[in-house]
XYZ file of N, CA, C and O in Angstrom:
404
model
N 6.360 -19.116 -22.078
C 5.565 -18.999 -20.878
C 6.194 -17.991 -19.908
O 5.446 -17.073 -19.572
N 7.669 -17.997 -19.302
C 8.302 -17.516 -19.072
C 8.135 -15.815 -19.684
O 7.614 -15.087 -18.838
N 8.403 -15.291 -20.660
C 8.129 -14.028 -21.064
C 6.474 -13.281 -20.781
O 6.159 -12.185 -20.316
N 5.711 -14.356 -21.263
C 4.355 -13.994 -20.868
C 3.860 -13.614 -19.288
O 3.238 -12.585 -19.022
N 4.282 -14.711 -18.219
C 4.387 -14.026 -17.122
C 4.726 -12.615 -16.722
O 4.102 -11.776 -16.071
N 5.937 -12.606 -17.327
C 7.720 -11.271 -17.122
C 6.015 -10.148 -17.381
O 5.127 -9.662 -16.681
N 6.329 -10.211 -18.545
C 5.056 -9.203 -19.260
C 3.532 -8.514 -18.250
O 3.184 -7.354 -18.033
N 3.002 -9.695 -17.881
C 1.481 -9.795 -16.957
C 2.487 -8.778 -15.559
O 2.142 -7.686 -15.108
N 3.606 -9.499 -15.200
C 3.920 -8.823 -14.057
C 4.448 -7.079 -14.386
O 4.570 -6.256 -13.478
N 4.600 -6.899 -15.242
C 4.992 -5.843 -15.609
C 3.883 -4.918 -16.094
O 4.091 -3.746 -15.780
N 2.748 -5.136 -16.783
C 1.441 -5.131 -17.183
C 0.672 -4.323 -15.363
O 0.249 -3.209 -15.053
N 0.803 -5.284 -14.821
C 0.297 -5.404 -13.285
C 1.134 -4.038 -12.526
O 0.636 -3.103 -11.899
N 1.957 -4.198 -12.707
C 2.959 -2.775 -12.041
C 2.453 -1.807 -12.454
O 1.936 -1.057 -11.626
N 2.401 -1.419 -14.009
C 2.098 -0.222 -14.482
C 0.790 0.297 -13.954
O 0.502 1.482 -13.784
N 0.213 -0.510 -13.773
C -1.877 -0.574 -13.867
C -1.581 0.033 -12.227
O -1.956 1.123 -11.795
N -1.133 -0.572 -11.803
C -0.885 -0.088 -9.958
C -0.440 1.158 -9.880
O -1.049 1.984 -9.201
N 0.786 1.501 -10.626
C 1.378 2.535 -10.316
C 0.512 3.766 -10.751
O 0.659 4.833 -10.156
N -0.426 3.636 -11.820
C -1.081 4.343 -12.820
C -2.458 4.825 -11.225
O -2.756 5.837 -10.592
N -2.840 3.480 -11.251
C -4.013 3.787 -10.375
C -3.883 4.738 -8.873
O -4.709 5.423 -8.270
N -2.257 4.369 -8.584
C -2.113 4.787 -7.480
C -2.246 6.532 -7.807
O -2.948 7.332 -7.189
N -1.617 6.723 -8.615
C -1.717 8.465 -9.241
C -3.119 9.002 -8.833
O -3.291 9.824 -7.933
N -4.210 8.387 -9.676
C -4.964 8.600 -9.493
C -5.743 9.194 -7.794
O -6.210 10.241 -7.345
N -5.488 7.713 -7.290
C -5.686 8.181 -5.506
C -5.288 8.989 -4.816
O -5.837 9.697 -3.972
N -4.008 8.884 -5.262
C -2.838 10.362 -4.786
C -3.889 11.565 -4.864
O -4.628 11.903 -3.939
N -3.826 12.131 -6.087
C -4.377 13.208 -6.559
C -6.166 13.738 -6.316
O -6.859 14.734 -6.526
N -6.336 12.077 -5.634
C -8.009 12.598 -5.412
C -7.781 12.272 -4.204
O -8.300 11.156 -4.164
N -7.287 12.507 -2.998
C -7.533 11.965 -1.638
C -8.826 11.995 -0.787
O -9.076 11.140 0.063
N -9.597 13.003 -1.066
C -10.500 13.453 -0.048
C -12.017 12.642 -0.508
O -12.129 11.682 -1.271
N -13.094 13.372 0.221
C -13.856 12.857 0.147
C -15.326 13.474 -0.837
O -16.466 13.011 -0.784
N -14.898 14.486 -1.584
C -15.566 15.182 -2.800
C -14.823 14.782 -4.230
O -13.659 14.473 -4.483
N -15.948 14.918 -5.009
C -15.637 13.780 -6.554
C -15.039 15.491 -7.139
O -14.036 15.226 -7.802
N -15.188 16.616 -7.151
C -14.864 17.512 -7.591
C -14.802 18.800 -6.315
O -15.126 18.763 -5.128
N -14.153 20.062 -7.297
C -14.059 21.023 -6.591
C -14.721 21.877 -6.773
O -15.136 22.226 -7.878
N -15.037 22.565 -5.366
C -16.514 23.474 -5.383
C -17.451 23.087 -5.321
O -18.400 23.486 -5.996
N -17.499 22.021 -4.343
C -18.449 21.350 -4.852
C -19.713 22.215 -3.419
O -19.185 22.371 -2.318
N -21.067 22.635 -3.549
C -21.598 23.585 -2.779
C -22.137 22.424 -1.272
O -22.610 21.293 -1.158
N -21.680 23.622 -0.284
C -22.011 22.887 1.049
C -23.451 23.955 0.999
O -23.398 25.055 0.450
N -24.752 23.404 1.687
C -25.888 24.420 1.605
C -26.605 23.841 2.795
O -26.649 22.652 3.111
N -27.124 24.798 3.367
C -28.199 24.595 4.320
C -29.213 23.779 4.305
O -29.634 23.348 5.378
N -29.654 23.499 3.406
C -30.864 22.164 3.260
C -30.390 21.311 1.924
O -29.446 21.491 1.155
N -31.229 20.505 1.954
C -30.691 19.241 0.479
C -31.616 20.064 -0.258
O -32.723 19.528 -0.197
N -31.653 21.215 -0.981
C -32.391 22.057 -2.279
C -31.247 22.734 -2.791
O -30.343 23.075 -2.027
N -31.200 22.984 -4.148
C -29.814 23.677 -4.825
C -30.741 25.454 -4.465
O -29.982 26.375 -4.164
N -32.046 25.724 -4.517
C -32.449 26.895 -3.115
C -31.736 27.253 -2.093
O -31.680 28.446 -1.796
N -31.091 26.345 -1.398
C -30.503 26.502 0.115
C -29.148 27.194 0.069
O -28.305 26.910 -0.783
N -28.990 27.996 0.896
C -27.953 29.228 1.041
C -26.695 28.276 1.138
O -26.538 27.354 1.938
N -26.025 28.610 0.365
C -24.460 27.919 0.594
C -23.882 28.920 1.665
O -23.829 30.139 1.827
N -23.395 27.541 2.441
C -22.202 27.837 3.811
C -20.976 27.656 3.853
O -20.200 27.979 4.752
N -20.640 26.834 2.323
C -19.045 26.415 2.272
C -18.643 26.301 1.237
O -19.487 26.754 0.464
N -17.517 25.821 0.545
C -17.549 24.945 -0.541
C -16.343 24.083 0.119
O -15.662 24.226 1.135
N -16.409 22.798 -1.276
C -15.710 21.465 -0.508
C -14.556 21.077 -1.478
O -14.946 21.479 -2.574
N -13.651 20.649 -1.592
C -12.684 20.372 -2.673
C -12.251 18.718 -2.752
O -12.804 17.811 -2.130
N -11.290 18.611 -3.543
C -11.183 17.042 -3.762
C -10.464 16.549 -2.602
O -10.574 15.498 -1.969
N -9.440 17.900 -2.427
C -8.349 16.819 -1.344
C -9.060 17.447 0.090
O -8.257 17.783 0.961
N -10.345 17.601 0.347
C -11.055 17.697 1.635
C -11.068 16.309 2.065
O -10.493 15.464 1.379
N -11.894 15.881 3.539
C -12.506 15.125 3.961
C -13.809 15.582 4.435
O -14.254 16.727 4.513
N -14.304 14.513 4.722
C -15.825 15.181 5.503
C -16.347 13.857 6.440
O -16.315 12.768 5.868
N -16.809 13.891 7.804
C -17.371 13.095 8.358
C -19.240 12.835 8.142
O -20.052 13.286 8.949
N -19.431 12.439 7.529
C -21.018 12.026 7.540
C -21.789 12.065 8.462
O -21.590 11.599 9.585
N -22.869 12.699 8.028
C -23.576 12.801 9.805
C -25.454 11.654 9.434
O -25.835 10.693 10.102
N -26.157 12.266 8.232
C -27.453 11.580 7.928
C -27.682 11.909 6.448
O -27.212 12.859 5.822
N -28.432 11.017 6.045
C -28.908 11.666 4.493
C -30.530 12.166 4.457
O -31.243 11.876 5.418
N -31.011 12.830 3.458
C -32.593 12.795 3.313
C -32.375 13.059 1.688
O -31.311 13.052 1.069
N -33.777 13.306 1.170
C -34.064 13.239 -0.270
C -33.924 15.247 -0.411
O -33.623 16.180 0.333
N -34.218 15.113 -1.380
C -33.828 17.069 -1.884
C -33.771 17.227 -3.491
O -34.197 16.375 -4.271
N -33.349 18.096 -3.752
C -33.360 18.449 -5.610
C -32.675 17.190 -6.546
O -31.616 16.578 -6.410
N -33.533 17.109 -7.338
C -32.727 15.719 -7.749
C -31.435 16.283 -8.424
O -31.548 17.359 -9.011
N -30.263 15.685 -8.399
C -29.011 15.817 -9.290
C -28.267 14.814 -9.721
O -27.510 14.088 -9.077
N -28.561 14.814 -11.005
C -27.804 13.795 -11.724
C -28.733 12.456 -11.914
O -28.318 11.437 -12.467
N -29.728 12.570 -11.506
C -30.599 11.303 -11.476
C -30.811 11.023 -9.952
O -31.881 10.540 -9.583
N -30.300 11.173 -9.490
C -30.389 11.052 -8.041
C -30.786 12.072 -7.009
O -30.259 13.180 -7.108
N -31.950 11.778 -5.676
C -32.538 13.033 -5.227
C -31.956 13.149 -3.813
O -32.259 14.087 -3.076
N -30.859 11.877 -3.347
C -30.335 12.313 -2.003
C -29.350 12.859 -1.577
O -28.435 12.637 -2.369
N -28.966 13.557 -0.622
C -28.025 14.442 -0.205
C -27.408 14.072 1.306
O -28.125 13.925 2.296
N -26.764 14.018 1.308
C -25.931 13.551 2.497
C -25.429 15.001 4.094
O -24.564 15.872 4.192
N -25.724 14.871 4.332
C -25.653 16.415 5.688
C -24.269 16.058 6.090
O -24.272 15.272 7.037
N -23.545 16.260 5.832
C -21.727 16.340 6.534
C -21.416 17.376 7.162
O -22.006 18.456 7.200
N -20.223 16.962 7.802
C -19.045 17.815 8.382
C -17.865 18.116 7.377
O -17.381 17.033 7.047
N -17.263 19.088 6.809
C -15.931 19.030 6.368
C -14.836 19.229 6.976
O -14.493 20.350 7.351
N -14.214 18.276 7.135
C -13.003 18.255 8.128
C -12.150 19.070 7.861
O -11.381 19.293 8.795
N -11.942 19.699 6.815
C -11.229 20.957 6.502
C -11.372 22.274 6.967
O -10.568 22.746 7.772
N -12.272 22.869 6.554
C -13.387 24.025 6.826
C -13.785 24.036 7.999
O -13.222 24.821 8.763
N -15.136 22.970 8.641
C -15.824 22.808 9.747
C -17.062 23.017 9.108
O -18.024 22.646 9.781
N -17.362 23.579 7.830
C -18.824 23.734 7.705
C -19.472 22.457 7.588
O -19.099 21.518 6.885
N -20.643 22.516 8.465
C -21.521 21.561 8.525
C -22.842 21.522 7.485
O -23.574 22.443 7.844
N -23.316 20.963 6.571
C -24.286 21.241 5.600
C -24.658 19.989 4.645
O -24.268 18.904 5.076
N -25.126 19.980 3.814
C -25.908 18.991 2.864
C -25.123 19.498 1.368
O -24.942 20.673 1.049
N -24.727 18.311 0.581
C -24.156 17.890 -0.585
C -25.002 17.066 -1.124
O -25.512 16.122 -0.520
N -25.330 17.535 -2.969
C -25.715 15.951 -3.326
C -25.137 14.897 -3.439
O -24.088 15.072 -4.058
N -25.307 13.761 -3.121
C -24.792 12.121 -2.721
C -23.544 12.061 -4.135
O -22.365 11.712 -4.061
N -24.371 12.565 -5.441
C -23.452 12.393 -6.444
C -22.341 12.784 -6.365
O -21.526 12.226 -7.099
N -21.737 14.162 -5.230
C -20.386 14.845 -5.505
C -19.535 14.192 -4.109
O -18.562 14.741 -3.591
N -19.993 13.230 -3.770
C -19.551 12.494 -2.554
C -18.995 11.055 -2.538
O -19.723 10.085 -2.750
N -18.004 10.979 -2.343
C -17.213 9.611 -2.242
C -17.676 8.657 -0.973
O -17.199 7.524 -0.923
N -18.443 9.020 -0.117
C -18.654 8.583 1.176
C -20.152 8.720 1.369
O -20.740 9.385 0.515
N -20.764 8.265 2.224
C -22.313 8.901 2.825
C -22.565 8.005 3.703
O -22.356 6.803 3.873
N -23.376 9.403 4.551
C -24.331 8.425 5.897
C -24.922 7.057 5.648
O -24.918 6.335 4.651
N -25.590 6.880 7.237
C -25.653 5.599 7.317
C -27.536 5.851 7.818
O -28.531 5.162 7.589
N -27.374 6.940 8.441
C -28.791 7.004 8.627
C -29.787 7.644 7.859
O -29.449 7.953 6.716
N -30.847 7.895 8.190
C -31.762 8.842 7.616
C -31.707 10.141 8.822
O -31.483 10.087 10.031
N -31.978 11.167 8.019
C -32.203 12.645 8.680
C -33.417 12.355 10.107
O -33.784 13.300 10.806
């Protein structure tokens, strides 16, 4: 019983330490890099930025737009990095508004 615990707790460390890597290395608030900042929620709309993993971005509203990935909403942010203000699809976003546009 004794060893089996030792083990689970050791099991448990690795899984933490493993996961923590992970977070490390993705801090921000984009699932990838490059991800396009654009003037309206349409993959049409003039890009104003691009966004990276270890960015942040403050959320401002969402609306609907080109579908991507199965999904047609886009989120209008701030990137706290940059300053460009613009629309992302929801999919390349770790975060999103609370309102509607």
């Amino acid at each position: 019983m004794r060893k089996a615990a030792r083990f689970t707790a050791v099991a448990l460390s690795a899984a933490t330490i493993a996961l923590g890597t992970v977070t490390v290395a993705h801090a921000g608030d984009y699932t990838e890099n490059g991800v396009r900042i654009r003037s309206n929620s349409t993959t049409g709309s003039a890009v104003l930025g691009l966004g990276y993993t270890s960015h942040t971005i403050t959320p401002i509203c969402y609306q609907a737009g080109t579908v991507i990935n199965g999904n047609k909403w886009w989120d209008k942010h701030r990137n706290n990095n940059t300053g460009v203000t613009g629309f992302s699809s929801m999919t390349l976003l770790t975060k999103w508004a609370s309102s509607h546009c």
